[in-house]
Amino acid sequence: MTAISLTASKSALAVSLYSVTNLGSLTGQAYSYATGINDSGEVAINSLASSFFYSNGSLKKISPLPGDNQLAVTGINNLGQVVGNSVGNNNLTVNNPFLYSNGITQPLPIQNAIPYAINERTQIVGGATGLGPFLYSDGKASSIGSPGNVAYSLNNLGQVVGILSSNTAFLYENGQTTNLGTLPGDEYSVANDINDSGQVVGGSGLTGVDDSNAFLYSSNTGLQDLGRLRPTDSFSLGVGINNLGQVVGFSGSNNDFFAADGNGLRAFLYSDSTLYDLNDLIAPGSNTGFILTAASAINNKGQIAGRGAVNGKLNAFLLTPILSVSVPEATSAFPILSFGAVVTLFAALKRKRHSSSAVIQQKLQENKAMT
């Protein structure tokens, strides 16, 4: 089965094979990427022209706020609620945050803000001019840090993660902000996602995402280096994590994280202390035309959303587990440090500072390296 060996070994691990659904083909556009997925398999998707809500095999187009004509979606919860921001052609310097629910796009009462994530309590986090990192709850937005900091994700307990103005990852809980630091020798880190156990995923590098290693954090273990997929890779980044501790992200050598040819980028899954190239886990007979370049999110059923290259086009994808096989535990010269476990977009991505355009901002949000 492609690159997977089914031969049992002393330390065999169970891993799923996946079917591939090309969500990008449903949009009718040559460029699309998924930023989030919920436990019902519903997916938030962006393209250059539009944003979409995928559910049960069909797409619904999400409208921008009145007066705006561009938008980008960033997160989705198990209630099928989606957050994002929209802008107008005549005012690309103002980001208008919104909540999409039951087919309706509603403004959030926050000025010039970008929301990045929403939990099951309809709490929303992001970054805003003036407020800095914000937590929106019960109809009110509150600052949870200094301007220049940005909150990228939260769990159902209200724990929040993101990046400080000092370019290091943070964890916020019970009114206190903890600087998570970096891997040894690094000066940069970003926290992209957190699960309900308080496990955090992100990246740590000398200067930024372009030379980072994906990490996994817990209060018991600190930062754990997840490594990179291949010896030639110059970076890896954890983007999403589920409540089982499975991590998704991407690894590669191409700094164009949205490359439509798939060159130098591969989506990964970290599970059972092992890093897998998701391209090696596609079931025979599924859509083998895809090169899976980045995984943005993974739900608690093991479904994965992200983006990949197909015939020179960048398309959103959905992976669904279809069976488990036993594979020998990795014994390469690049071992993964043990830790039971980011993503988006998506995901979505950051490099150093907020972009003013909704579309550009969302493209950066999934790399998760910008404040």
Short mmCIF file of N, CA and C in Angstrom, two decimals, residues 85-160:
data_model
loop_
_atom_site.label_atom_id
_atom_site.label_comp_id
_atom_site.label_asym_id
_atom_site.label_seq_id
_atom_site.Cartn_x
_atom_site.Cartn_y
_atom_site.Cartn_z
N ASN A 85 -13.48 37.69 8.92
CA ASN A 85 -13.53 39.14 8.80
C ASN A 85 -13.77 39.51 7.35
N SER A 86 -14.38 40.67 7.14
CA SER A 86 -14.64 41.14 5.79
C SER A 86 -14.17 42.58 5.65
N VAL A 87 -13.92 42.98 4.40
CA VAL A 87 -13.45 44.33 4.10
C VAL A 87 -14.11 44.79 2.81
N GLY A 88 -13.98 46.08 2.53
CA GLY A 88 -14.47 46.63 1.29
C GLY A 88 -13.33 47.10 0.41
N ASN A 89 -13.56 47.15 -0.89
CA ASN A 89 -12.52 47.58 -1.81
C ASN A 89 -12.02 48.98 -1.51
N ASN A 90 -12.89 49.82 -0.99
CA ASN A 90 -12.52 51.20 -0.75
C ASN A 90 -11.87 51.42 0.62
N ASN A 91 -11.82 50.35 1.43
CA ASN A 91 -11.25 50.51 2.76
C ASN A 91 -10.62 49.20 3.20
N LEU A 92 -9.47 48.89 2.64
CA LEU A 92 -8.80 47.62 2.94
C LEU A 92 -8.02 47.69 4.24
N THR A 93 -8.04 48.82 4.92
CA THR A 93 -7.29 48.93 6.17
C THR A 93 -8.14 48.60 7.38
N VAL A 94 -9.42 48.35 7.19
CA VAL A 94 -10.32 48.06 8.31
C VAL A 94 -10.84 46.64 8.17
N ASN A 95 -10.60 45.83 9.18
CA ASN A 95 -11.12 44.47 9.22
C ASN A 95 -12.39 44.45 10.07
N ASN A 96 -13.47 43.98 9.48
CA ASN A 96 -14.76 43.93 10.15
C ASN A 96 -15.07 42.49 10.55
N PRO A 97 -14.95 42.16 11.82
CA PRO A 97 -15.14 40.77 12.26
C PRO A 97 -16.61 40.38 12.21
N PHE A 98 -16.83 39.08 11.91
CA PHE A 98 -18.21 38.60 11.83
C PHE A 98 -18.34 37.19 12.41
N LEU A 99 -19.57 36.85 12.71
CA LEU A 99 -19.97 35.50 13.09
C LEU A 99 -21.01 35.03 12.08
N TYR A 100 -20.74 33.89 11.45
CA TYR A 100 -21.68 33.29 10.50
C TYR A 100 -22.38 32.13 11.19
N SER A 101 -23.71 32.20 11.26
CA SER A 101 -24.47 31.16 11.95
C SER A 101 -25.83 31.02 11.28
N ASN A 102 -26.21 29.76 10.98
CA ASN A 102 -27.50 29.47 10.36
C ASN A 102 -27.71 30.28 9.08
N GLY A 103 -26.65 30.41 8.29
CA GLY A 103 -26.76 31.07 7.00
C GLY A 103 -26.72 32.58 7.04
N ILE A 104 -26.50 33.17 8.22
CA ILE A 104 -26.53 34.62 8.36
C ILE A 104 -25.16 35.12 8.84
N THR A 105 -24.64 36.15 8.18
CA THR A 105 -23.40 36.79 8.59
C THR A 105 -23.72 37.99 9.46
N GLN A 106 -23.25 37.96 10.71
CA GLN A 106 -23.57 39.02 11.67
C GLN A 106 -22.29 39.71 12.12
N PRO A 107 -22.31 41.04 12.26
CA PRO A 107 -21.11 41.74 12.73
C PRO A 107 -20.86 41.49 14.21
N LEU A 108 -19.60 41.45 14.59
CA LEU A 108 -19.21 41.40 15.99
C LEU A 108 -18.90 42.82 16.45
N PRO A 109 -19.25 43.17 17.69
CA PRO A 109 -19.08 44.54 18.17
C PRO A 109 -17.65 44.85 18.58
N ILE A 110 -16.71 44.66 17.64
CA ILE A 110 -15.30 44.93 17.89
C ILE A 110 -14.78 45.70 16.69
N GLN A 111 -14.07 46.78 16.93
CA GLN A 111 -13.57 47.62 15.85
C GLN A 111 -12.23 47.10 15.33
N ASN A 112 -12.13 47.02 14.00
CA ASN A 112 -10.88 46.68 13.30
C ASN A 112 -10.20 45.48 13.96
N ALA A 113 -10.85 44.34 13.87
CA ALA A 113 -10.38 43.13 14.55
C ALA A 113 -10.43 41.94 13.61
N ILE A 114 -9.60 40.95 13.91
CA ILE A 114 -9.63 39.68 13.18
C ILE A 114 -9.84 38.56 14.19
N PRO A 115 -10.98 37.88 14.11
CA PRO A 115 -11.21 36.72 14.99
C PRO A 115 -10.58 35.49 14.36
N TYR A 116 -9.96 34.66 15.20
CA TYR A 116 -9.28 33.48 14.68
C TYR A 116 -9.92 32.16 15.08
N ALA A 117 -10.64 32.11 16.18
CA ALA A 117 -11.17 30.82 16.65
C ALA A 117 -12.42 31.04 17.47
N ILE A 118 -13.28 30.01 17.49
CA ILE A 118 -14.52 30.04 18.26
C ILE A 118 -14.72 28.68 18.90
N ASN A 119 -15.14 28.65 20.18
CA ASN A 119 -15.36 27.37 20.86
C ASN A 119 -16.84 27.07 20.97
N GLU A 120 -17.17 25.97 21.67
CA GLU A 120 -18.56 25.54 21.78
C GLU A 120 -19.40 26.46 22.66
N ARG A 121 -18.78 27.32 23.42
CA ARG A 121 -19.50 28.30 24.24
C ARG A 121 -19.68 29.62 23.48
N THR A 122 -19.36 29.60 22.19
CA THR A 122 -19.42 30.78 21.32
C THR A 122 -18.51 31.88 21.84
N GLN A 123 -17.46 31.50 22.54
CA GLN A 123 -16.40 32.44 22.88
C GLN A 123 -15.45 32.55 21.69
N ILE A 124 -14.99 33.76 21.42
CA ILE A 124 -14.19 34.03 20.23
C ILE A 124 -12.92 34.75 20.65
N VAL A 125 -11.80 34.38 20.03
CA VAL A 125 -10.54 35.08 20.29
C VAL A 125 -9.94 35.56 18.98
N GLY A 126 -9.07 36.58 19.11
CA GLY A 126 -8.39 37.12 17.95
C GLY A 126 -7.50 38.27 18.34
N GLY A 127 -7.30 39.18 17.39
CA GLY A 127 -6.50 40.37 17.64
C GLY A 127 -7.22 41.59 17.13
N ALA A 128 -7.10 42.71 17.85
CA ALA A 128 -7.80 43.93 17.48
C ALA A 128 -6.92 45.14 17.75
N THR A 129 -7.06 46.16 16.89
CA THR A 129 -6.39 47.42 17.13
C THR A 129 -6.91 48.01 18.44
N GLY A 130 -6.01 48.41 19.28
CA GLY A 130 -6.41 48.98 20.57
C GLY A 130 -6.54 47.93 21.65
N LEU A 131 -7.39 46.92 21.44
CA LEU A 131 -7.59 45.87 22.44
C LEU A 131 -6.41 44.91 22.51
N GLY A 132 -5.74 44.71 21.39
CA GLY A 132 -4.74 43.66 21.34
C GLY A 132 -5.43 42.31 21.31
N PRO A 133 -4.91 41.30 22.02
CA PRO A 133 -5.58 40.00 22.03
C PRO A 133 -6.91 40.13 22.78
N PHE A 134 -7.97 39.62 22.17
CA PHE A 134 -9.27 39.79 22.82
C PHE A 134 -9.96 38.45 23.02
N LEU A 135 -10.83 38.43 24.02
CA LEU A 135 -11.74 37.32 24.26
C LEU A 135 -13.15 37.89 24.22
N TYR A 136 -13.95 37.40 23.27
CA TYR A 136 -15.34 37.84 23.13
C TYR A 136 -16.24 36.78 23.76
N SER A 137 -17.03 37.19 24.75
CA SER A 137 -17.89 36.26 25.47
C SER A 137 -19.12 36.99 25.96
N ASP A 138 -20.29 36.36 25.81
CA ASP A 138 -21.55 36.94 26.30
C ASP A 138 -21.77 38.36 25.77
N GLY A 139 -21.44 38.55 24.49
CA GLY A 139 -21.72 39.82 23.85
C GLY A 139 -20.73 40.92 24.12
N LYS A 140 -19.62 40.61 24.79
CA LYS A 140 -18.66 41.65 25.15
C LYS A 140 -17.24 41.19 24.85
N ALA A 141 -16.44 42.08 24.30
CA ALA A 141 -15.04 41.78 24.01
C ALA A 141 -14.15 42.41 25.08
N SER A 142 -13.24 41.62 25.62
CA SER A 142 -12.32 42.09 26.65
C SER A 142 -10.89 41.85 26.21
N SER A 143 -10.01 42.79 26.50
CA SER A 143 -8.59 42.61 26.23
C SER A 143 -8.01 41.61 27.22
N ILE A 144 -7.19 40.68 26.72
CA ILE A 144 -6.53 39.71 27.61
C ILE A 144 -5.01 39.83 27.51
N GLY A 145 -4.54 40.99 27.09
CA GLY A 145 -3.11 41.18 26.99
C GLY A 145 -2.78 42.54 26.42
N SER A 146 -1.52 42.72 26.10
CA SER A 146 -1.03 44.01 25.62
C SER A 146 -1.21 44.14 24.12
N PRO A 147 -1.41 45.35 23.61
CA PRO A 147 -1.42 45.55 22.15
C PRO A 147 -0.14 45.00 21.53
N GLY A 148 -0.27 44.38 20.38
CA GLY A 148 0.86 43.70 19.75
C GLY A 148 0.83 42.21 19.95
N ASN A 149 0.14 41.75 21.00
CA ASN A 149 -0.09 40.32 21.18
C ASN A 149 -1.32 39.91 20.36
N VAL A 150 -1.39 38.64 19.96
CA VAL A 150 -2.53 38.14 19.21
C VAL A 150 -2.92 36.77 19.75
N ALA A 151 -4.22 36.55 19.92
CA ALA A 151 -4.75 35.25 20.35
C ALA A 151 -5.20 34.48 19.12
N TYR A 152 -4.73 33.23 18.98
CA TYR A 152 -5.01 32.45 17.79
C TYR A 152 -5.99 31.30 18.01
N SER A 153 -6.14 30.84 19.24
CA SER A 153 -7.04 29.71 19.47
C SER A 153 -7.44 29.65 20.93
N LEU A 154 -8.50 28.91 21.20
CA LEU A 154 -8.94 28.66 22.57
C LEU A 154 -9.65 27.33 22.63
N ASN A 155 -9.73 26.76 23.85
CA ASN A 155 -10.45 25.51 24.03
C ASN A 155 -11.77 25.77 24.74
N ASN A 156 -12.49 24.70 25.07
CA ASN A 156 -13.81 24.86 25.67
C ASN A 156 -13.75 25.23 27.15
N LEU A 157 -12.54 25.24 27.74
CA LEU A 157 -12.35 25.69 29.12
C LEU A 157 -12.00 27.17 29.18
N GLY A 158 -11.86 27.80 28.02
CA GLY A 158 -11.51 29.21 27.98
C GLY A 158 -10.03 29.48 28.04
N GLN A 159 -9.17 28.45 27.95
CA GLN A 159 -7.74 28.67 27.84
C GLN A 159 -7.42 29.18 26.43
N VAL A 160 -6.53 30.15 26.35
CA VAL A 160 -6.25 30.84 25.09
C VAL A 160 -4.76 30.76 24.78
#
